[in-house]
Every structure is written in C-alpha cells, then in structure tokens.
PDB file of C-alpha atoms in Angstrom:
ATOM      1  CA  UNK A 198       9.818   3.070 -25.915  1.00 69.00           C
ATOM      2  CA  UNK A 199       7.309   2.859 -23.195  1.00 72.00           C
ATOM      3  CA  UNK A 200       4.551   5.251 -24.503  1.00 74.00           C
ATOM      4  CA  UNK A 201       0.929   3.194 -24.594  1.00 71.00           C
ATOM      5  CA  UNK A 202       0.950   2.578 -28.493  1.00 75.00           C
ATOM      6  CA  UNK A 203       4.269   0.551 -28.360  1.00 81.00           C
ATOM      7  CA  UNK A 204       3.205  -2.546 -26.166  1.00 83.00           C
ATOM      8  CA  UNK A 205       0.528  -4.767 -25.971  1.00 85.00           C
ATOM      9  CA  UNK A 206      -0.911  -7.497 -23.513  1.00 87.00           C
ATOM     10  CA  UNK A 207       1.217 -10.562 -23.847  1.00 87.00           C
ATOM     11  CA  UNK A 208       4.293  -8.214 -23.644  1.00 89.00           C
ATOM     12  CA  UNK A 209       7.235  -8.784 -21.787  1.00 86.00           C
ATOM     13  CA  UNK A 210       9.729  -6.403 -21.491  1.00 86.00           C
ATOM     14  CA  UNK A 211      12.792  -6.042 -19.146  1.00 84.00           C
ATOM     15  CA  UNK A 212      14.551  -2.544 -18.389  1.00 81.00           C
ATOM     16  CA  UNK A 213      16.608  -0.459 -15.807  1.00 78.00           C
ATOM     17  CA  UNK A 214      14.767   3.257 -15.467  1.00 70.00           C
ATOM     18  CA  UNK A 215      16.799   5.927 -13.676  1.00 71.00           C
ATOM     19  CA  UNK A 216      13.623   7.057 -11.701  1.00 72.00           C
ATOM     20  CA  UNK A 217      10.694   5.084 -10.615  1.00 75.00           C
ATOM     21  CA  UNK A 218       7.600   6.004 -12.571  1.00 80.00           C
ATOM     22  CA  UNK A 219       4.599   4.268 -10.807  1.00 81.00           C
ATOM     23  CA  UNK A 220       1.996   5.808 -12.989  1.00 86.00           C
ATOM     24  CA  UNK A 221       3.663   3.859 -15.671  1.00 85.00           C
ATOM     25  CA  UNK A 222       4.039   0.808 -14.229  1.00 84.00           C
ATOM     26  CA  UNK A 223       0.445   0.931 -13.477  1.00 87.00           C
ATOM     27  CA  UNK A 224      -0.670   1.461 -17.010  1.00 88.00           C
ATOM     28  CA  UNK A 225       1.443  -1.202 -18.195  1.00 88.00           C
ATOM     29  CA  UNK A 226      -0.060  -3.504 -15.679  1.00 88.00           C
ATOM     30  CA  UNK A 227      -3.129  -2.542 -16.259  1.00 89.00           C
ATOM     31  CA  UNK A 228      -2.628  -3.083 -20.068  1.00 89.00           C
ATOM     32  CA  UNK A 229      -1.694  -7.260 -19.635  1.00 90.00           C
ATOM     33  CA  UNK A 230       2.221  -6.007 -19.901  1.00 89.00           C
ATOM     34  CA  UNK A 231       4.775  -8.076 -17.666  1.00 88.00           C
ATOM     35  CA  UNK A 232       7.434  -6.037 -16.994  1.00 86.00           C
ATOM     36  CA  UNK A 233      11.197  -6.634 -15.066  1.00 85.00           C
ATOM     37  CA  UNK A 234      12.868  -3.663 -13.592  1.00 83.00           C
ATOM     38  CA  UNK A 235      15.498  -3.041 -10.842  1.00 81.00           C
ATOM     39  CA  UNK A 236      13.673  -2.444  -7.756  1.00 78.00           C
ATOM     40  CA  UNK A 237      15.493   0.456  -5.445  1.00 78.00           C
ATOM     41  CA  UNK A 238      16.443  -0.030  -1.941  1.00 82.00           C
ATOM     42  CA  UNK A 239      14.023   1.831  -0.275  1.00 83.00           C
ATOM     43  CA  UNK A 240      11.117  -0.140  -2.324  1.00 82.00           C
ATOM     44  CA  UNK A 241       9.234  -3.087  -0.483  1.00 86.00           C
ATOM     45  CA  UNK A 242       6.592  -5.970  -1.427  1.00 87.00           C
ATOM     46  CA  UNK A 243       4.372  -7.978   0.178  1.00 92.00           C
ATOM     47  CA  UNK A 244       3.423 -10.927  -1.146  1.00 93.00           C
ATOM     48  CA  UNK A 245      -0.306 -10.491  -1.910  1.00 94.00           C
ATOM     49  CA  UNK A 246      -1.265 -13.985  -3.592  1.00 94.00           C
ATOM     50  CA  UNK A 247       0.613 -16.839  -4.843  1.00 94.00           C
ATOM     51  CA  UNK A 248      -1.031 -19.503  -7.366  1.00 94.00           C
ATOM     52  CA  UNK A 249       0.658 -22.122  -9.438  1.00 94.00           C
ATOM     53  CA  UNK A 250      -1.008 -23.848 -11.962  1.00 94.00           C
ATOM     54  CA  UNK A 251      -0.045 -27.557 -13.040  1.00 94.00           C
ATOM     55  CA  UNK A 252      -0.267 -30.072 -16.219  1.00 94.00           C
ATOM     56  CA  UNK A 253      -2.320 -33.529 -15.655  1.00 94.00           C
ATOM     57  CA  UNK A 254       1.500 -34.876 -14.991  1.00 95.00           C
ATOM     58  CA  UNK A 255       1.798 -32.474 -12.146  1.00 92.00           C
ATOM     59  CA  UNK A 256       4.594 -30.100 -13.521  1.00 93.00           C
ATOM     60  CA  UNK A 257       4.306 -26.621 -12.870  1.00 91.00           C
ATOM     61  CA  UNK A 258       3.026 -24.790 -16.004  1.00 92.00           C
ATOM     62  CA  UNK A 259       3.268 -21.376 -15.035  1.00 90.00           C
ATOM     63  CA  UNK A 260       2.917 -19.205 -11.769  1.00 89.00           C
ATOM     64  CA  UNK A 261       0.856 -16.413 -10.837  1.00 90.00           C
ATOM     65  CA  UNK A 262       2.148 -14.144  -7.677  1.00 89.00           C
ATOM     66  CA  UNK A 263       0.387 -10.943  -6.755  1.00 90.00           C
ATOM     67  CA  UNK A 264       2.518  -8.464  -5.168  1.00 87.00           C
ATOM     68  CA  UNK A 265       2.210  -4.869  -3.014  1.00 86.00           C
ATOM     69  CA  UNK A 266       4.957  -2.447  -3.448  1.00 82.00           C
ATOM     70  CA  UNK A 267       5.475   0.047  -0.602  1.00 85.00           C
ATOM     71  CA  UNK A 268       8.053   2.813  -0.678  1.00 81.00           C
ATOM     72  CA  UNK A 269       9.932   3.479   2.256  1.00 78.00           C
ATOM     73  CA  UNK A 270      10.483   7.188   3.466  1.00 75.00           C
ATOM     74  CA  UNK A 271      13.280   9.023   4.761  1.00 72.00           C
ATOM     75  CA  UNK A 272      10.914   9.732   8.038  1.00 68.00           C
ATOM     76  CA  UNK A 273      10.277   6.066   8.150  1.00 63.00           C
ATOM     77  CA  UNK A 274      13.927   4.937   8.641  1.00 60.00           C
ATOM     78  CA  UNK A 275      14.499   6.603  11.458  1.00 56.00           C
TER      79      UNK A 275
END
C-alpha cells in the first residue's frame, strides 16, 4: 500500500504500522502526503511552527503546524 506509485500529494491516509519506518514517512512528506499514525511511547515532538489561516469572516479555514519528532533511547531514560 505505501510504495511511491500508490499516493499522491493531496493524499491523506491514516494507518497503524507495527514498526516505525522514518525513511517512509519522510518520502511521503516529502511527496505532499498527510499521513496519521500511532505515535510510540518513546517518540517525542516539538512543536516547530504553528499557522492558522482564516476566511474574511474570521473562521479558521485550515491549520498548518510544523512538528520535530525525536526518539527517545533506552540510554536516555535512565
């Protein structure tokens, strides 16, 4: 499902992977894909940027947040 020919920018796509691939998530990033996934516990984020943009009546039309992901190590927990 997630090989490059099968999604596009514009894509959204939701779904739970059994090992974090960051090379993929990368590519898919990097091809205009959004993308959902369950984050594990030792992941982390920073939020990097945080812009909303809003109609002439002032409603929010749609939110952009930028975001770091760290992993945590074994050597860093203790």
């Amino acid at each position: 499902m997630l090989r490059p020919s099968n999604y596009h920018s514009g894509d959204i796509l939701t779904f739970d992977r059994a090992y974090i691939d960051y090379a993929k998530f990368e590519e898919m990033t990097e091809a205009g894909v959004t993308y959902v996934t369950k984050m594990k516990k030792n992941l982390r984020y920073e939020t990097l940027g945080d812009m909303m943009y809003m109609t002439s009546e002032g409603r929010i039309e749609h939110r952009v947040r930028q975001v770091g992901f760290t992993k945590r190590t074994k050597e860093a927990r203790n």
